[in-house]
PDB file of C-alpha atoms in Angstrom:
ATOM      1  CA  UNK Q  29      -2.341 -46.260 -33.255  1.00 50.00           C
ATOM      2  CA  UNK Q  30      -3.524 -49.603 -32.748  1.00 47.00           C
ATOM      3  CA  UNK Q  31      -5.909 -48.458 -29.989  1.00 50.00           C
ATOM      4  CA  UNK Q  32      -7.827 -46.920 -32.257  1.00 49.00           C
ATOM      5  CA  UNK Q  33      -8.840 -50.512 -33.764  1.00 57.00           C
ATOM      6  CA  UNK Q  34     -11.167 -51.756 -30.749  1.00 59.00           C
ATOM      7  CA  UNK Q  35     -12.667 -47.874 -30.540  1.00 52.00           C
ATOM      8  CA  UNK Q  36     -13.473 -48.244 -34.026  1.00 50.00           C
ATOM      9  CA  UNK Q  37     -15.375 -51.774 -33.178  1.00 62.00           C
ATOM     10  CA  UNK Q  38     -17.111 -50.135 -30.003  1.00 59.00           C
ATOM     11  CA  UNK Q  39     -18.231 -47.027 -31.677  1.00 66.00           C
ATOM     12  CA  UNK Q  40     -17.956 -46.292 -35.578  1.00 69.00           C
ATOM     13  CA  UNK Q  41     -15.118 -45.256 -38.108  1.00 68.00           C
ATOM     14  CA  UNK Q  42     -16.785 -41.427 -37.758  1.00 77.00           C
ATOM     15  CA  UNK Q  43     -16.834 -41.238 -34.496  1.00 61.00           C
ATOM     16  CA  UNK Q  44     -13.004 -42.158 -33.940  1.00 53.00           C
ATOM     17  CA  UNK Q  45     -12.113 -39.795 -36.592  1.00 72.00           C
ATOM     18  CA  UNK Q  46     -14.045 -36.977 -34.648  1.00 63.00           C
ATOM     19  CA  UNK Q  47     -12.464 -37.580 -31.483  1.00 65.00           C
ATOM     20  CA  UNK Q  48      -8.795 -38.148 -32.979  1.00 66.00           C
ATOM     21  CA  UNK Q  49      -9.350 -34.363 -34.707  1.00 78.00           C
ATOM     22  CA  UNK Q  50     -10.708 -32.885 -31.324  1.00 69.00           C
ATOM     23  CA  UNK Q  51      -7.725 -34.621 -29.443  1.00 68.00           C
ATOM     24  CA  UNK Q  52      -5.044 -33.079 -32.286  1.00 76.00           C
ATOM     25  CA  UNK Q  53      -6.486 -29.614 -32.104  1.00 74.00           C
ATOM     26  CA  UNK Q  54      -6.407 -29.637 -28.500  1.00 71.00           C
ATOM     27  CA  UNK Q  55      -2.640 -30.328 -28.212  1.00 71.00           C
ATOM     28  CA  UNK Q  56      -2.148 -27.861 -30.818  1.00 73.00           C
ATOM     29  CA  UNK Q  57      -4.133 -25.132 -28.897  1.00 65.00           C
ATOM     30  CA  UNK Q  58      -1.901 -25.453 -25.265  1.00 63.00           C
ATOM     31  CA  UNK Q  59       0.498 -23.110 -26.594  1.00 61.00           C
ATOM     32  CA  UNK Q  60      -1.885 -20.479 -26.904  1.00 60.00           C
ATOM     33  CA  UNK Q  61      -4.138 -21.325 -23.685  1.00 57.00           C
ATOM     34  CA  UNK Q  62      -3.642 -18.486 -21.421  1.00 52.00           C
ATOM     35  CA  UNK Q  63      -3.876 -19.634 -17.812  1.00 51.00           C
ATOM     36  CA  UNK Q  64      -4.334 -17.499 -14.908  1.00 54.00           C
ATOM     37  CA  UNK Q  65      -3.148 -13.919 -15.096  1.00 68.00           C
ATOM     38  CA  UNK Q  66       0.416 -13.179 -14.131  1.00 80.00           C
ATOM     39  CA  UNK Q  67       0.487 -10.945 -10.933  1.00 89.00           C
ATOM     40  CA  UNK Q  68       1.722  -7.570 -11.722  1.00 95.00           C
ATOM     41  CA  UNK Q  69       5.800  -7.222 -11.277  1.00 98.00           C
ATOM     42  CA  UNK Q  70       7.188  -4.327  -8.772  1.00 98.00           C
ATOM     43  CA  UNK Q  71       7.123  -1.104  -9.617  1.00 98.00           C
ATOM     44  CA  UNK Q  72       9.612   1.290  -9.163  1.00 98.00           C
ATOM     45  CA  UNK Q  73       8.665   4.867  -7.716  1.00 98.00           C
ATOM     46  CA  UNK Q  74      11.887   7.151  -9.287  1.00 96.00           C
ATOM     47  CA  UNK Q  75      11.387  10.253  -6.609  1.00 94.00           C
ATOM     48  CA  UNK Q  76      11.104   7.403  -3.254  1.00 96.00           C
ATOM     49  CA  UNK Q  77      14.232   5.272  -4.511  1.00 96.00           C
ATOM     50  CA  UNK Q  78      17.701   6.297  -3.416  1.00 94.00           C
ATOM     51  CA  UNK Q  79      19.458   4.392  -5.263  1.00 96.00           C
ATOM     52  CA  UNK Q  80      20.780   2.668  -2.514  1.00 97.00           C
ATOM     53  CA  UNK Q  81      20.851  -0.759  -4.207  1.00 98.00           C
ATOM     54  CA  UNK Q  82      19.896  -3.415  -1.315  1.00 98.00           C
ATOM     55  CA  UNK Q  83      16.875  -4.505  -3.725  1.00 98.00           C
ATOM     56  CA  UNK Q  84      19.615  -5.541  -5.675  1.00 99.00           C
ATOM     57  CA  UNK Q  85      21.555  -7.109  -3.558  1.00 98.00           C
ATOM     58  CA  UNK Q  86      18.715  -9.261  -2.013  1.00 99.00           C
ATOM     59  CA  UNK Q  87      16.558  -9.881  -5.364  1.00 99.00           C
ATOM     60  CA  UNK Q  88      16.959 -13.917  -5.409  1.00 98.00           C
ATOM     61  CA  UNK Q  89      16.246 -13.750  -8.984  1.00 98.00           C
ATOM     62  CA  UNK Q  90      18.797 -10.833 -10.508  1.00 98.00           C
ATOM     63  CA  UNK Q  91      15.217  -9.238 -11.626  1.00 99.00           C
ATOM     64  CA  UNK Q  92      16.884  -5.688 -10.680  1.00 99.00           C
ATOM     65  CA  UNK Q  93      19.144  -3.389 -11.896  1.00 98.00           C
ATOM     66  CA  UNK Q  94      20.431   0.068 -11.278  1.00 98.00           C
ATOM     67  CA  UNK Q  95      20.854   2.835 -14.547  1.00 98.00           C
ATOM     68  CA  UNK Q  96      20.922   6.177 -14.168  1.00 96.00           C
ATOM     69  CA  UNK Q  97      18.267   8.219 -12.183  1.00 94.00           C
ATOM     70  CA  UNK Q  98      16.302  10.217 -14.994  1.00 90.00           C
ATOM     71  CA  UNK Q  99      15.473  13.193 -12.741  1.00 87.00           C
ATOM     72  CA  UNK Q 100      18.494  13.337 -10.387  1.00 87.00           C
ATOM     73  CA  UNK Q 101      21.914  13.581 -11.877  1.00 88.00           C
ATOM     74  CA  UNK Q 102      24.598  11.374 -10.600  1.00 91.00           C
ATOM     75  CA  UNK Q 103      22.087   9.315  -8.835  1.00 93.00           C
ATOM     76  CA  UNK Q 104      21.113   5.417 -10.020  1.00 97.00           C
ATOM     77  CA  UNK Q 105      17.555   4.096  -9.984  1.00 98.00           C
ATOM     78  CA  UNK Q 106      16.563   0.679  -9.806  1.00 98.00           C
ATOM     79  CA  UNK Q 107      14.833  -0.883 -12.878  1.00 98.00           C
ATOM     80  CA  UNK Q 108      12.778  -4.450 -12.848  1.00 99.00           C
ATOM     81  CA  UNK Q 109      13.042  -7.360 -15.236  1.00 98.00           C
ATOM     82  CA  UNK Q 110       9.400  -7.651 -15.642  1.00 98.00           C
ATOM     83  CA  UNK Q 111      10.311 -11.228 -17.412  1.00 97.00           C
ATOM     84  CA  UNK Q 112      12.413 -12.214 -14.605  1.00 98.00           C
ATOM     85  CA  UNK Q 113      10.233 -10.379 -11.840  1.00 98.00           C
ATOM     86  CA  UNK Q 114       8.564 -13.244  -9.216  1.00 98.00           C
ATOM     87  CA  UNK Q 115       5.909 -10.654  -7.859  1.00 98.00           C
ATOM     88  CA  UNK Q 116       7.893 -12.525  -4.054  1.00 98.00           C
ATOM     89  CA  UNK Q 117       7.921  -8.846  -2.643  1.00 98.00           C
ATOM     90  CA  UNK Q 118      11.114  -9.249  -0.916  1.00 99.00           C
ATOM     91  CA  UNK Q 119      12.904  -6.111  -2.736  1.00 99.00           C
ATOM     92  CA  UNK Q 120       9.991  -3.662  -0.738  1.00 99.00           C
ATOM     93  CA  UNK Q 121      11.552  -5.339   2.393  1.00 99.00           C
ATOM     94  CA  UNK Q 122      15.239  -4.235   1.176  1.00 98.00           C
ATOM     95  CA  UNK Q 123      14.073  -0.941   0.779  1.00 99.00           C
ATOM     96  CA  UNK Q 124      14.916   1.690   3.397  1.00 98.00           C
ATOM     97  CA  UNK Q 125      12.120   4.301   1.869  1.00 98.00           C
ATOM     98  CA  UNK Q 126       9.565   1.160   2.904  1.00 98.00           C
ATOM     99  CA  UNK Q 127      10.008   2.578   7.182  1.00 98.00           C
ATOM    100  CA  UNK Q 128       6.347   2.903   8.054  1.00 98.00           C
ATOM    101  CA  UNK Q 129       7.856   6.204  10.348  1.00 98.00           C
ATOM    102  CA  UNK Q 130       7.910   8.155   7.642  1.00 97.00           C
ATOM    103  CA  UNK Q 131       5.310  11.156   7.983  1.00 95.00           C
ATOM    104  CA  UNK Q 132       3.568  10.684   4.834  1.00 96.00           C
ATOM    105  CA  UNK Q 133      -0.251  10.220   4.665  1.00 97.00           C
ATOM    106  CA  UNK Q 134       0.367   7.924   1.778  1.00 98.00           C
ATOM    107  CA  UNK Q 135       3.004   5.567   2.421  1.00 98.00           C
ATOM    108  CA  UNK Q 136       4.825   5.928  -1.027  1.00 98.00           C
ATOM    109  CA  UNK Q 137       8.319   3.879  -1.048  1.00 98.00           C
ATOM    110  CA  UNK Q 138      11.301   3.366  -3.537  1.00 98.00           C
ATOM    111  CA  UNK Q 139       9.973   0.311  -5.008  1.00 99.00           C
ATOM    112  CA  UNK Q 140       6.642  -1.908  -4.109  1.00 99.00           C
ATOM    113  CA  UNK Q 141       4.205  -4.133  -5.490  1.00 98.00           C
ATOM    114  CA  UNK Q 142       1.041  -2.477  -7.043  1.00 98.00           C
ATOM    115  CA  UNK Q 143      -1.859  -5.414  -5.730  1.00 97.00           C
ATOM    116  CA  UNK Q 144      -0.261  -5.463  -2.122  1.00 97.00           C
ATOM    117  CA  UNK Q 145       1.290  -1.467  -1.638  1.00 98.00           C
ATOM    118  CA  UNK Q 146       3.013  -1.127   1.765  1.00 98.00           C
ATOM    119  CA  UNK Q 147       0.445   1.366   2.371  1.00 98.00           C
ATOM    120  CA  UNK Q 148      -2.189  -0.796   2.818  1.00 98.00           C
ATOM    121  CA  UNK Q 149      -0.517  -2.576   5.004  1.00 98.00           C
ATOM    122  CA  UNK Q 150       0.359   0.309   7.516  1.00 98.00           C
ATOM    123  CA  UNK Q 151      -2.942   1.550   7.186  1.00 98.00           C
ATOM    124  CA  UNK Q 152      -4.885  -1.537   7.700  1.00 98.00           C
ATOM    125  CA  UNK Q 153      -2.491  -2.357  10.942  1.00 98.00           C
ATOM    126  CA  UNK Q 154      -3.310   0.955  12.403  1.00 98.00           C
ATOM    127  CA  UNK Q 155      -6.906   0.331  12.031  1.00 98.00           C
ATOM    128  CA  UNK Q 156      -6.960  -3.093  13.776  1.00 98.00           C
ATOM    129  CA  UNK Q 157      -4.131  -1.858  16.582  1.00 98.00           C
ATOM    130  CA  UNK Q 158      -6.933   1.350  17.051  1.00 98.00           C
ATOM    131  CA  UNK Q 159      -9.680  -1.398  17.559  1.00 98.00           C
ATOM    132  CA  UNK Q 160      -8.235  -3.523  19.564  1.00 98.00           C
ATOM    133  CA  UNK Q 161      -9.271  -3.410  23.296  1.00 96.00           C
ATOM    134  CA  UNK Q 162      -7.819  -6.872  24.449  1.00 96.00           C
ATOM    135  CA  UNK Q 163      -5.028  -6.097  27.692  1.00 96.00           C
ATOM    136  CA  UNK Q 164      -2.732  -8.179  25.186  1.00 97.00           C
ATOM    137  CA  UNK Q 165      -2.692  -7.084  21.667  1.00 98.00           C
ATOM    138  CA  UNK Q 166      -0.398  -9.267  19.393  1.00 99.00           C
ATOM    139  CA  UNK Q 167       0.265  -8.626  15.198  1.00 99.00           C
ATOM    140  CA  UNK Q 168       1.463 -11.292  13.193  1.00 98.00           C
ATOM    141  CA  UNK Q 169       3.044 -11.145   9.936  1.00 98.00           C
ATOM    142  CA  UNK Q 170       3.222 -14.212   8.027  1.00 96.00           C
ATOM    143  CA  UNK Q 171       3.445 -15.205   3.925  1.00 95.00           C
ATOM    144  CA  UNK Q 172       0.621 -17.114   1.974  1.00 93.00           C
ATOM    145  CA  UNK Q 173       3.427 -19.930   0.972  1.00 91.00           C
ATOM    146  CA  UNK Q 174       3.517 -21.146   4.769  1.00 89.00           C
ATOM    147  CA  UNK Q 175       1.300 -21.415   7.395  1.00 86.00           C
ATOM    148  CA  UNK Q 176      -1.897 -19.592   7.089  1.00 91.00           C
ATOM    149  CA  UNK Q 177      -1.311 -17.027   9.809  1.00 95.00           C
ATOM    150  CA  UNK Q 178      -5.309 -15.821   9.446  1.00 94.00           C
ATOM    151  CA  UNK Q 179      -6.464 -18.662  10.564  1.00 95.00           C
ATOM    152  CA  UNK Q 180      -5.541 -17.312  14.622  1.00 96.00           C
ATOM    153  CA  UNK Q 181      -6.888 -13.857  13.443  1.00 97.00           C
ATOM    154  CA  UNK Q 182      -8.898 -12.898  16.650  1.00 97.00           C
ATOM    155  CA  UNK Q 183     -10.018 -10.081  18.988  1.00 96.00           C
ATOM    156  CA  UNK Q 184      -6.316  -9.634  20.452  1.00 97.00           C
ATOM    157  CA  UNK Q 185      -4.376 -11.005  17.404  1.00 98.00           C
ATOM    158  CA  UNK Q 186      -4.256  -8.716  14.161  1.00 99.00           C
ATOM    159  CA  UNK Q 187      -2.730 -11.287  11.228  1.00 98.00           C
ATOM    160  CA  UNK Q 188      -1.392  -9.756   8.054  1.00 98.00           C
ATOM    161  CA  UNK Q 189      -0.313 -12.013   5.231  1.00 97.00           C
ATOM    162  CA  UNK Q 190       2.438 -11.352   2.771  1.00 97.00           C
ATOM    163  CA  UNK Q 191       3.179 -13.226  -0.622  1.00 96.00           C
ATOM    164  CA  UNK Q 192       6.534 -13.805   0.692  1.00 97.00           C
ATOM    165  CA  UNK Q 193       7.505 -12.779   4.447  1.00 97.00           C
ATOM    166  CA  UNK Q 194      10.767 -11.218   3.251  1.00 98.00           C
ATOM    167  CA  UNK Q 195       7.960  -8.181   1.672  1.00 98.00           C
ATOM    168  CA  UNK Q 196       8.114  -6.972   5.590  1.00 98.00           C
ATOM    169  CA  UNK Q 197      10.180  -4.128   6.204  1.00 98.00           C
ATOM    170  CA  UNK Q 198      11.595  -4.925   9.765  1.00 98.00           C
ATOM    171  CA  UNK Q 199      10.770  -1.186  10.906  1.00 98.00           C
ATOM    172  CA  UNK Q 200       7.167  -2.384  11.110  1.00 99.00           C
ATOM    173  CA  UNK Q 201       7.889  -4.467  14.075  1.00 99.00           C
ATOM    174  CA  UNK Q 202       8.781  -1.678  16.185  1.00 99.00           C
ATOM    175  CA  UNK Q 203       6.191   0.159  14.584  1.00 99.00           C
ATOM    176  CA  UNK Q 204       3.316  -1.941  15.793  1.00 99.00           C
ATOM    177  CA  UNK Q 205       4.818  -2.181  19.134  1.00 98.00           C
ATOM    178  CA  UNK Q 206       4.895   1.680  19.452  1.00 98.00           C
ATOM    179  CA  UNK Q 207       1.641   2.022  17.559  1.00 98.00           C
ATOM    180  CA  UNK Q 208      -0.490  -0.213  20.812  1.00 98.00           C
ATOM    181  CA  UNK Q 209       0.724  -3.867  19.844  1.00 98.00           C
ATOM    182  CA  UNK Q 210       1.735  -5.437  23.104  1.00 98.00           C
ATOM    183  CA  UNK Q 211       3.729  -8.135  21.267  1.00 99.00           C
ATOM    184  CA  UNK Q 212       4.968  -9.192  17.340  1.00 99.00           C
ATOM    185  CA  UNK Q 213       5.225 -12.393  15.960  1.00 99.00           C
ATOM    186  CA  UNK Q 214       6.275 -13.217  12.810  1.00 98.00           C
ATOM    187  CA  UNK Q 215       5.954 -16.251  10.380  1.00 97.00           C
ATOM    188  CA  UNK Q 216       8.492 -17.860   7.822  1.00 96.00           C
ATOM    189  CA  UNK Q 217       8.888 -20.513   5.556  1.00 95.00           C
ATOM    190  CA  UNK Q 218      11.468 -23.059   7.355  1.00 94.00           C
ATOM    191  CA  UNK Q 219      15.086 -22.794   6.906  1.00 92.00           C
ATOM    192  CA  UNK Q 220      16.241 -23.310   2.753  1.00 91.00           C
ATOM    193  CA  UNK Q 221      12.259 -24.084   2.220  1.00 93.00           C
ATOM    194  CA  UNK Q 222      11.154 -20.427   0.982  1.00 95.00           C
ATOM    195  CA  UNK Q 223       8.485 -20.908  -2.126  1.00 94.00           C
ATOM    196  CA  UNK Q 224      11.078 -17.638  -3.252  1.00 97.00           C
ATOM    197  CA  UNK Q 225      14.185 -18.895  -2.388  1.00 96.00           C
ATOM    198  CA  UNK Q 226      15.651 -16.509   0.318  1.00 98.00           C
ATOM    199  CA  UNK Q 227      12.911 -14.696   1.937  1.00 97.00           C
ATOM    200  CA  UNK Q 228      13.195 -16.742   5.064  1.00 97.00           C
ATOM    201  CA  UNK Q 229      16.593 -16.393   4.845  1.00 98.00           C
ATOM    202  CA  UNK Q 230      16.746 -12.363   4.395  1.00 98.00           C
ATOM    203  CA  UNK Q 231      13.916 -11.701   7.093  1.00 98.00           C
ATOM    204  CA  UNK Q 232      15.683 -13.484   9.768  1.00 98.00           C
ATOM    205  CA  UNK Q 233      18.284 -11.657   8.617  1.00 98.00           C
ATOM    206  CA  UNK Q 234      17.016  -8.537   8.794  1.00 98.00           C
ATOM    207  CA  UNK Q 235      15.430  -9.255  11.849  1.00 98.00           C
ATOM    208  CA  UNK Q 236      18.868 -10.329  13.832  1.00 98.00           C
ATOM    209  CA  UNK Q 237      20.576  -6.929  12.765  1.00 97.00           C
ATOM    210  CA  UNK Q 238      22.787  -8.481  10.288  1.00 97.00           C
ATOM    211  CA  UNK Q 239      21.345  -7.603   7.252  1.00 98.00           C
ATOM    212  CA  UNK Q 240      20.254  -4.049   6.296  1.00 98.00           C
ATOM    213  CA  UNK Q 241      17.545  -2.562   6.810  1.00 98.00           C
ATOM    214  CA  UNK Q 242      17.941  -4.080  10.129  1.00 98.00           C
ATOM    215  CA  UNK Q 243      15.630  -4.207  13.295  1.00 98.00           C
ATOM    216  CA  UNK Q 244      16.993  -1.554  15.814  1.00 97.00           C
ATOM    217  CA  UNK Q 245      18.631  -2.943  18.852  1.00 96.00           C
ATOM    218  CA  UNK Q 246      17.024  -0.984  20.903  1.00 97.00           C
ATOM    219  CA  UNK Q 247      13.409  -2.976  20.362  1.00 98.00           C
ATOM    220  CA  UNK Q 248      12.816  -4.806  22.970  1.00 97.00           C
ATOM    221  CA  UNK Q 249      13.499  -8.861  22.099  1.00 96.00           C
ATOM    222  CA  UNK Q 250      11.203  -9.978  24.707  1.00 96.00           C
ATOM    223  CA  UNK Q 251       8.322  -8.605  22.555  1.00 98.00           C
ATOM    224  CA  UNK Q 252       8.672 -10.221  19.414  1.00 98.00           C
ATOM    225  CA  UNK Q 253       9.273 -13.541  18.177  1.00 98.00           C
ATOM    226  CA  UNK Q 254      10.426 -15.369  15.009  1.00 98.00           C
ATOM    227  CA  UNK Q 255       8.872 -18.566  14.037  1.00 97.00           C
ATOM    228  CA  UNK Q 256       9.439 -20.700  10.937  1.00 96.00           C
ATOM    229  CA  UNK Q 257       5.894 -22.766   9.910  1.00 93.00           C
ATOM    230  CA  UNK Q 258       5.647 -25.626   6.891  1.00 88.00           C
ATOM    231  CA  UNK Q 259       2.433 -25.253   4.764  1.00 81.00           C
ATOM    232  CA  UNK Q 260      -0.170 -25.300   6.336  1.00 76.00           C
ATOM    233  CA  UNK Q 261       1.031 -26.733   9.694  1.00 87.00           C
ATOM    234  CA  UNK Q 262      -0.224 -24.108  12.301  1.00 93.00           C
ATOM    235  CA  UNK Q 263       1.182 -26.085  15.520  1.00 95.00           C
ATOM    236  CA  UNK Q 264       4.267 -24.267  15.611  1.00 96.00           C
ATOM    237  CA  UNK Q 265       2.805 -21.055  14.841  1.00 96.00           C
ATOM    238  CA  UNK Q 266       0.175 -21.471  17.375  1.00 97.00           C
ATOM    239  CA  UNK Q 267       3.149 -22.834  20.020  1.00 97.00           C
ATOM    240  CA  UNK Q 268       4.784 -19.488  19.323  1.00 98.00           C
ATOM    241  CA  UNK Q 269       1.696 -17.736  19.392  1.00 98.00           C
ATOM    242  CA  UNK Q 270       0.894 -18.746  22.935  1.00 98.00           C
ATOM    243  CA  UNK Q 271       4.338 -18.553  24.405  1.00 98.00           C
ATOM    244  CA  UNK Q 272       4.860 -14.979  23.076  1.00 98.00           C
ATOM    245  CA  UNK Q 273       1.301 -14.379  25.245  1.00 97.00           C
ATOM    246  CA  UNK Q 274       2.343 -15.553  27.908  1.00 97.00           C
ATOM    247  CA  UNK Q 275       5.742 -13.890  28.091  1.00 96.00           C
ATOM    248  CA  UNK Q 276       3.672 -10.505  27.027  1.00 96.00           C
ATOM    249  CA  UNK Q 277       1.707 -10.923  30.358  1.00 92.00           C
ATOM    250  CA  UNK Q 278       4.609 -11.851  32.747  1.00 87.00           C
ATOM    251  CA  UNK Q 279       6.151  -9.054  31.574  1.00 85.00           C
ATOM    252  CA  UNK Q 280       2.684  -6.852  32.131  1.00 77.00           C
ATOM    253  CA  UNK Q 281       2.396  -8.560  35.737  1.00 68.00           C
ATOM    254  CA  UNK Q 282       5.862  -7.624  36.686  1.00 66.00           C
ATOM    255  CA  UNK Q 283       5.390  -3.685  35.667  1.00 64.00           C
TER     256      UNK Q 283
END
């Protein structure tokens, strides 16, 4: 405490005192300061989830569970951790009910995140595919832990960003391409660098057919790419970008 000596020379006994009580009473309030508000943890939708258990499998955090289904016997239903939830997203890309195919007018799957619903996300890409009047027409999924993938947003590219890229269910790749997108691109975290430990890891997964839900085979691989970005370091996403454009219109020429 000898620092307070010269303060009390520079100022006055009172004045020290005042500032050594605001001081204590801050550090004793930082237990109770409340910080930004947690994002809300995935949901689980009990007549959507099969029971299937690949949320489980690919949680990187052991945040799910299965117990018994409370409205069909014999069946198991998933059930969250909400203290051990990461709000990543990657169990709504593990879950087969997440297919945008399905012909519901309200994309409702087995388990998703309530501020980013899958929904939205088919729904918004449909709009912007409908809008879209460029000869080449590309969608790119990305995450908001690597590069951001809005920033090459344009007339002919539609970007939609994740909290983790491992959210995507691969089915929407073929989806956009059937739905008027000429070509897909999507973005990752590099290799072992996902912000949620495995969501690179389980979308290029996915996307290879060797994890399930898989891509089908029978989607063309000339039409979509797979790109791992740092940060905020768009030149390989923008490399990718343009290569995938100008494979898209080779391929168009050739037809």
């Amino acid at each position: 405490m000898l620092f307070v000596h010269p303060l009390v020379s520079a100022t006055s006994a009172t004045a020290v005192s005042v500032l050594v009580i605001g001081v204590m009473l801050l550090l004793l309030a930082l237990p109770f300061w409340r910080g930004s508000a947690r994002a809300a943890v995935a949901e689980v939708h009990p007549m959507h989830c099969s029971g299937c258990r690949r949320c489980v499998a690919d949680c990187p955090y052991d945040a799910i569970t299965m117990v018994p289904h409370p409205q069909r016997r014999g069946f198991a239903l998933a059930e969250v951790d909400a203290d051990a939830c990461a709000s990543c997203g990657i169990c709504v890309g593990s879950c087969p009910s997440s297919t945008p195919f399905r012909s519901m007018a309200t994309l409702v799957t087995g388990i998703d995140l309530p501020q980013q619903p899958i929904d939205d996300l088919r729904r918004a890409m449909r709009e912007r595919l409908a809008a879209m009047t460029a000869p080449i027409r590309i969608v790119v999924f990305g995450c908001d832990q690597s590069a951001a993938v809005r920033e090459v947003d344009s007339d002919d590219v539609a970007a939609f960003s994740f909290t983790c890229t491992g959210q995507l269910p691969p089915s929407f790749v073929e989806y956009a391409l059937r739905d008027g997108a000429s070509g897909v691109l999507v973005c990752t975290c590099p290799e072992s660098g996902c912000a949620f430990r495995l969501g690179e890891r389980w979308t290029a997964e996915r996307l290879a057919g060797i994890r399930a839900p898989v891509l089908r085979s029978s989607v063309e691989e000339t039409r979509w790419e797979l790109v791992a970005c740092a940060g905020y370091n768009l030149t390989p996403l923008r490399t990718a970008l343009a290569a995938l454009r100008r494979r898209l219109d080779v391929r168009g020429s050739s037809k």
